[in-house]
XYZ file of C-alpha atoms in Angstrom:
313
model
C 22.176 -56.665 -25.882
C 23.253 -56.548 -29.276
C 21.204 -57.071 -32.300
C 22.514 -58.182 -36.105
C 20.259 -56.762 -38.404
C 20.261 -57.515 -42.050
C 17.626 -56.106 -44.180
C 17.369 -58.316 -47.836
C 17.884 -56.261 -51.041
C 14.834 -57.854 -52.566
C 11.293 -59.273 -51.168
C 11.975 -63.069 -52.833
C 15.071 -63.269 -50.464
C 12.962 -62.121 -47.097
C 10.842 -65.466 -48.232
C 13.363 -67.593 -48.462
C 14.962 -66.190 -45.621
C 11.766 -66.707 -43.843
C 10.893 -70.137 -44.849
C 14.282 -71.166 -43.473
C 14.225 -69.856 -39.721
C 10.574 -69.708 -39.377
C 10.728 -72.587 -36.874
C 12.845 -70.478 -34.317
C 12.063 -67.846 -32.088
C 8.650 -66.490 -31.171
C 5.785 -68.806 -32.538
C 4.352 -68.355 -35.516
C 0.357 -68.150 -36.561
C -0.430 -71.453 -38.993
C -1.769 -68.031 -41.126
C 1.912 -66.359 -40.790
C 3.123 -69.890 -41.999
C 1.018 -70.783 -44.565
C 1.696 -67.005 -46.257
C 5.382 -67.909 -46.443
C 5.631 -70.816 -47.405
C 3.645 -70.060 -50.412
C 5.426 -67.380 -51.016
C 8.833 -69.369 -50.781
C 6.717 -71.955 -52.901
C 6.048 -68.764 -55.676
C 9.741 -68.003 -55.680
C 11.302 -71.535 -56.000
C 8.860 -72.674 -58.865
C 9.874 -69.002 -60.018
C 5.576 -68.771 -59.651
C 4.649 -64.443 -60.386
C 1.238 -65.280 -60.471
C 1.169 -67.327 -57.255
C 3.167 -64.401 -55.126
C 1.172 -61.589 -56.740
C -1.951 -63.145 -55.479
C -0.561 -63.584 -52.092
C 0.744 -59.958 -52.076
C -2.859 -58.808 -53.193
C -5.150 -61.327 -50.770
C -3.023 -61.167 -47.174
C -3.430 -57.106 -46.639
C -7.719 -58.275 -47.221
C -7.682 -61.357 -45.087
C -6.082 -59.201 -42.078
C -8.228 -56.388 -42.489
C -11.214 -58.302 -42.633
C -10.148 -59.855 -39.125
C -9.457 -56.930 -37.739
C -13.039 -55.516 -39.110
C -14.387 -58.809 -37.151
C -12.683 -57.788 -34.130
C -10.971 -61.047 -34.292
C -7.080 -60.859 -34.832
C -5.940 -63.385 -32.040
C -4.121 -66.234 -33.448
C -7.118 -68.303 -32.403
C -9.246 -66.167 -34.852
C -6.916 -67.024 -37.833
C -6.779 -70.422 -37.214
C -10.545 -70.668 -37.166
C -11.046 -68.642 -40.515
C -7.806 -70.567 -42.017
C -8.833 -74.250 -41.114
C -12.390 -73.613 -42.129
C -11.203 -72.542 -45.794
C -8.767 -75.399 -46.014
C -11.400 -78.105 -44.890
C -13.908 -76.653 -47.355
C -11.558 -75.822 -50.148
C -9.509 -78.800 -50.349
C -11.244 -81.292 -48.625
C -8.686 -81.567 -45.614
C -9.816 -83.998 -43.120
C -10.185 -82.987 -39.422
C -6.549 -84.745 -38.769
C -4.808 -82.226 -41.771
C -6.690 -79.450 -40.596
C -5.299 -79.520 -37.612
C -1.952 -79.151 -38.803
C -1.852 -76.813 -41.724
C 1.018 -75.460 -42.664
C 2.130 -79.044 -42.681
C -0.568 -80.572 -44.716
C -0.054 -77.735 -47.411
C 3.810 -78.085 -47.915
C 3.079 -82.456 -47.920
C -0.057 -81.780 -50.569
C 2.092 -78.951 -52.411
C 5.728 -80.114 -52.706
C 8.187 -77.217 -54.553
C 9.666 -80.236 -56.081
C 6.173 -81.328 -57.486
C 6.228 -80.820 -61.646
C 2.337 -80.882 -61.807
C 0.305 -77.617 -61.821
C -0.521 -77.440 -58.324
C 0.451 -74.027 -58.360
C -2.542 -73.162 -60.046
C -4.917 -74.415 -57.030
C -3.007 -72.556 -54.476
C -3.536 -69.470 -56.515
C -7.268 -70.799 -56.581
C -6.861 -70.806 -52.937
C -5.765 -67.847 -51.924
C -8.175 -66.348 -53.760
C -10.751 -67.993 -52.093
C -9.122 -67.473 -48.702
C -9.641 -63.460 -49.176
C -13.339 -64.492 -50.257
C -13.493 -66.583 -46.826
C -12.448 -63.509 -44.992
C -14.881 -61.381 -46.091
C -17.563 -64.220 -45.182
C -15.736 -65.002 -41.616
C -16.194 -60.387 -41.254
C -19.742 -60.901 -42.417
C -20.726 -63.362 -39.815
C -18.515 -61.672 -36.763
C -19.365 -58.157 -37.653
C -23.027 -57.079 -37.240
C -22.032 -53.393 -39.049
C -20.118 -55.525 -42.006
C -20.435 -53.515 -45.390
C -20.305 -56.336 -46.778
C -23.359 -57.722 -45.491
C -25.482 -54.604 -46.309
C -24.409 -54.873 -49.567
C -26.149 -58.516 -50.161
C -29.553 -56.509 -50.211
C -31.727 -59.662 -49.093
C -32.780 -59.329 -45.459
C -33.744 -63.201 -45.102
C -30.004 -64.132 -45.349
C -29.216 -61.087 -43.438
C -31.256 -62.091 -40.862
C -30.065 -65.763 -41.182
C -26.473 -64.721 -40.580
C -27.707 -62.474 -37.805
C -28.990 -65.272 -36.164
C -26.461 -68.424 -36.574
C -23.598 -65.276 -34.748
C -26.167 -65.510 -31.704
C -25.208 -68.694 -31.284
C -20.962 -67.441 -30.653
C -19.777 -70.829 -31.432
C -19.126 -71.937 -35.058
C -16.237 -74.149 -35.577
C -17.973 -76.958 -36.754
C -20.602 -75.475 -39.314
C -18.187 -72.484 -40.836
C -16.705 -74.452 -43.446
C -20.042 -75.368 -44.383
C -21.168 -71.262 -43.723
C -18.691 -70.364 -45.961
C -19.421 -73.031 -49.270
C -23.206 -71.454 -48.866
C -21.621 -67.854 -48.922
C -19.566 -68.503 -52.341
C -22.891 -70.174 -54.053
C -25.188 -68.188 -52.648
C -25.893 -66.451 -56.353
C -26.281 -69.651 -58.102
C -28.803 -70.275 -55.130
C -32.208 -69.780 -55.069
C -32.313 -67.544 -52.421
C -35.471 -69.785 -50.233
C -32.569 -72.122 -51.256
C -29.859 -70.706 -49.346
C -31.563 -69.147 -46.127
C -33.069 -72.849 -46.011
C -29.687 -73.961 -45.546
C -28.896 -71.820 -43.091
C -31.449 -71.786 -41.315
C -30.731 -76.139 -40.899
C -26.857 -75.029 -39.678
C -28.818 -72.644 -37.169
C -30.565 -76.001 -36.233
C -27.691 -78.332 -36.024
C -25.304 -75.859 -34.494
C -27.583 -75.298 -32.283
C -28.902 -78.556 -31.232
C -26.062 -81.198 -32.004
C -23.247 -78.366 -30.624
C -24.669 -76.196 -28.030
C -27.458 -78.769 -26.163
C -26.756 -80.867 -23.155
C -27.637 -84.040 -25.418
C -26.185 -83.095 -28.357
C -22.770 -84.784 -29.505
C -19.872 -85.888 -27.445
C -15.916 -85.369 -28.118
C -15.605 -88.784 -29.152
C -18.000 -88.775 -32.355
C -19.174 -85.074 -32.736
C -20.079 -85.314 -36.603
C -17.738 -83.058 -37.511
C -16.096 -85.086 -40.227
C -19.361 -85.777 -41.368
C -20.168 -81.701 -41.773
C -16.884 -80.991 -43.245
C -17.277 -83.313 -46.079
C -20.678 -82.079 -46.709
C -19.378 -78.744 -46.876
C -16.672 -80.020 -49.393
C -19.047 -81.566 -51.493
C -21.489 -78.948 -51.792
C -18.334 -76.517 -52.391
C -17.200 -78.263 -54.847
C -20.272 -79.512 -56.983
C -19.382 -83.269 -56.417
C -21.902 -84.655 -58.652
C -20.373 -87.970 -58.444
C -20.472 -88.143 -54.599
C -24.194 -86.811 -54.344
C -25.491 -89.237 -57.214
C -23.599 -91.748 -55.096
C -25.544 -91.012 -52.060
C -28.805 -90.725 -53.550
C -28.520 -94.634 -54.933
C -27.000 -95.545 -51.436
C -30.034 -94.167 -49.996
C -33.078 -94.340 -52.674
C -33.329 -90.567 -52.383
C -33.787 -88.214 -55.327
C -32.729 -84.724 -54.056
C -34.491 -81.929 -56.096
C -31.282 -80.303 -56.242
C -27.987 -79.474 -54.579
C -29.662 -77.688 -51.801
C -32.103 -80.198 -51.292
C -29.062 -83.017 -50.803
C -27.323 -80.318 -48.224
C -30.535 -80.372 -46.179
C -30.908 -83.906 -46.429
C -27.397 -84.474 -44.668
C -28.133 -81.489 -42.295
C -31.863 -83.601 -41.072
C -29.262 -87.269 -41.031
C -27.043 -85.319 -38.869
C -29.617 -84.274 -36.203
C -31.337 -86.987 -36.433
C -28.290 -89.283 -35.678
C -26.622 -86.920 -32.697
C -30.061 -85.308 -31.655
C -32.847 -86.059 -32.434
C -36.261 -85.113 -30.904
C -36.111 -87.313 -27.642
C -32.601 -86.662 -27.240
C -33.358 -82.841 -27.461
C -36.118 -82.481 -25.323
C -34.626 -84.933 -22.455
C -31.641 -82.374 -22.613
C -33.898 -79.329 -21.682
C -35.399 -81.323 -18.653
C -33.991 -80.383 -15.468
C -33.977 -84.265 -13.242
C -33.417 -84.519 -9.543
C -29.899 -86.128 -10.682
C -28.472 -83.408 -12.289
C -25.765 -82.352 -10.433
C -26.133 -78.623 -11.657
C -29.199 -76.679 -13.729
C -29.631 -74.233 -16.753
C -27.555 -71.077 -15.479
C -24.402 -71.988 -16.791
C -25.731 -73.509 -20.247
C -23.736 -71.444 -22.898
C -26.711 -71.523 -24.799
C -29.315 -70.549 -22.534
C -29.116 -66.391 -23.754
C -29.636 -67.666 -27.093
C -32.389 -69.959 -26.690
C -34.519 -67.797 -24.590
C -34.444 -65.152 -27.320
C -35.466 -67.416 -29.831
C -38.217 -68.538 -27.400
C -38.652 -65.138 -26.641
C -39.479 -64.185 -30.337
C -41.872 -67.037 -30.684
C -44.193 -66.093 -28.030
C -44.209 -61.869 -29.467
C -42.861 -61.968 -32.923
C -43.071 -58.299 -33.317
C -40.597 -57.220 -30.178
C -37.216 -56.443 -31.667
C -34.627 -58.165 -29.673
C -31.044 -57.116 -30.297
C -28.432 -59.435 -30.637
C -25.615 -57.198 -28.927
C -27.568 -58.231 -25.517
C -27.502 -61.808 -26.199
C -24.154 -61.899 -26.332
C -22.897 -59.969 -23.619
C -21.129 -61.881 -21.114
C -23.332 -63.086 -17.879
């Protein structure tokens, strides 16, 4: 076998290179992707700033991942789409395709100052990361470092669960506001994704492929990321609902949602065992985590650790 190898005097020309035959060969993460096409973005637009910040935020985001013990391309996907959908706004269709949605919102041949926002971005993305290592890892440094045990034990709580990709990008908008929270504020509002994850997500009744409420959570997520006054004064006329505050129209949304995909009937049918059920409990994925909870209702002081709940049966 032989092998042509050409190593490029200088790091702009790898990029270009890059962008060009990135469609060939062994597939590509939408994380790998994304990186070079903004840095082949950077270097057409003759952007520093933009491939500086790339250079400084990619080494974070994979060490992060690799703190969370989750470098599988599955695991970038999950942190990338969840920053995108609470970032920009990306609908569940763009999120889904990525690198795609980027380069169509983002065009090199664009003259506005988009540049700017993916700088924004990608700042944000090595924020995200931290928040995705926070969540995944229960000895994060970062997490020790937040110094208030009732978001600590929040956190601690919504990783029981092991299934997130509907509330992250929401996770994540709480994580960047969490100082301009007030901090009953904030583990209130994770305490409702807890809920919603938790009943809408992981309960036999909860929602079904066909309308799971996802879109519903991402824009929610966007909104309250983004401090859309305009859409939350909006809703409050729609509705005749004056929210106390920003947090207070998050939970709002968080109640709608359960009470539209499960709502009290709905979730206590779904932990009813009926003669028709063709199988029980035992393979519920959420049976470890809702017998601790149940668990630490009936003796609040016994110390359960979370390690056990999610080994595997």
């Amino acid at each position: 076998v032989w092998l042509l190898v050409y190593c490029p005097a200088e790091s702009p020309e790898a990029g270009m290179m890059f962008e060009v035959i990135n469609n060939r060969g062994k597939p590509l993460s939408e994380l790998d992707k994304v990186k070079n096409y903004l840095v082949y973005y950077a270097i057409k637009s003759a952007k520093n700033d933009l491939h500086e910040v790339v250079n400084q935020n990619w080494g974070i985001i994979l060490k992060n991942l690799a703190k969370a013990h989750h470098l599988k391309n599955p695991d970038e996907q999950a942190l990338l789409r969840a920053a995108v959908i609470c970032y920009f706004g990306f609908t569940k269709e763009e999120s889904s395709k990525i690198y795609e949605s980027i380069k169509k919102r983002f065009p090199i041949s664009s003259s506005d100052e988009g540049w700017k926002k993916l700088v924004e971005f990608v700042n944000f993305l090595g924020r995200a990361s931290l928040y995705y290592e926070c969540l995944l890892n229960q000895e994060s440094e970062f997490r020790k470092k937040l110094n208030n045990q009732k978001i600590v034990n929040q956190i601690e709580l919504i990783r029981s669960q092991a299934k997130y990709a509907s509330i992250m990008p929401l996770f994540f908008a709480v994580m960047e506001l969490r100082d301009e929270l007030d901090t009953e504020d904030a583990v209130n509002i994770l305490r409702m994704v807890e809920a919603v994850n938790f009943r809408v997500y992981m309960t036999r009744n909860g929602a079904k492929r066909t309308d799971s409420g996802q879109a519903w959570l991402f824009g929610l997520a966007h909104n309250f990321f983004s401090k859309n006054e305009k859409h939350i004064k909006e809703e409050e006329e729609e509705y005749e609902v004056k929210y106390k505050n920003t947090a207070g129209f998050v939970i709002g949304n968080l109640y709608d949602v359960v009470h539209r995909y499960c709502d009290d009937d709905k979730f206590k049918d779904g932990l009813v065992l009926k003669k028709s059920d063709k199988d029980d409990f035992y393979n519920w994925g959420a049976l470890r985590y809702f017998l601790m909870n149940y668990e630490q209702n009936v003796n609040p002081k016994r110390s359960i650790k979370i390690e056990n709940i999610l080994k595997k049966r």
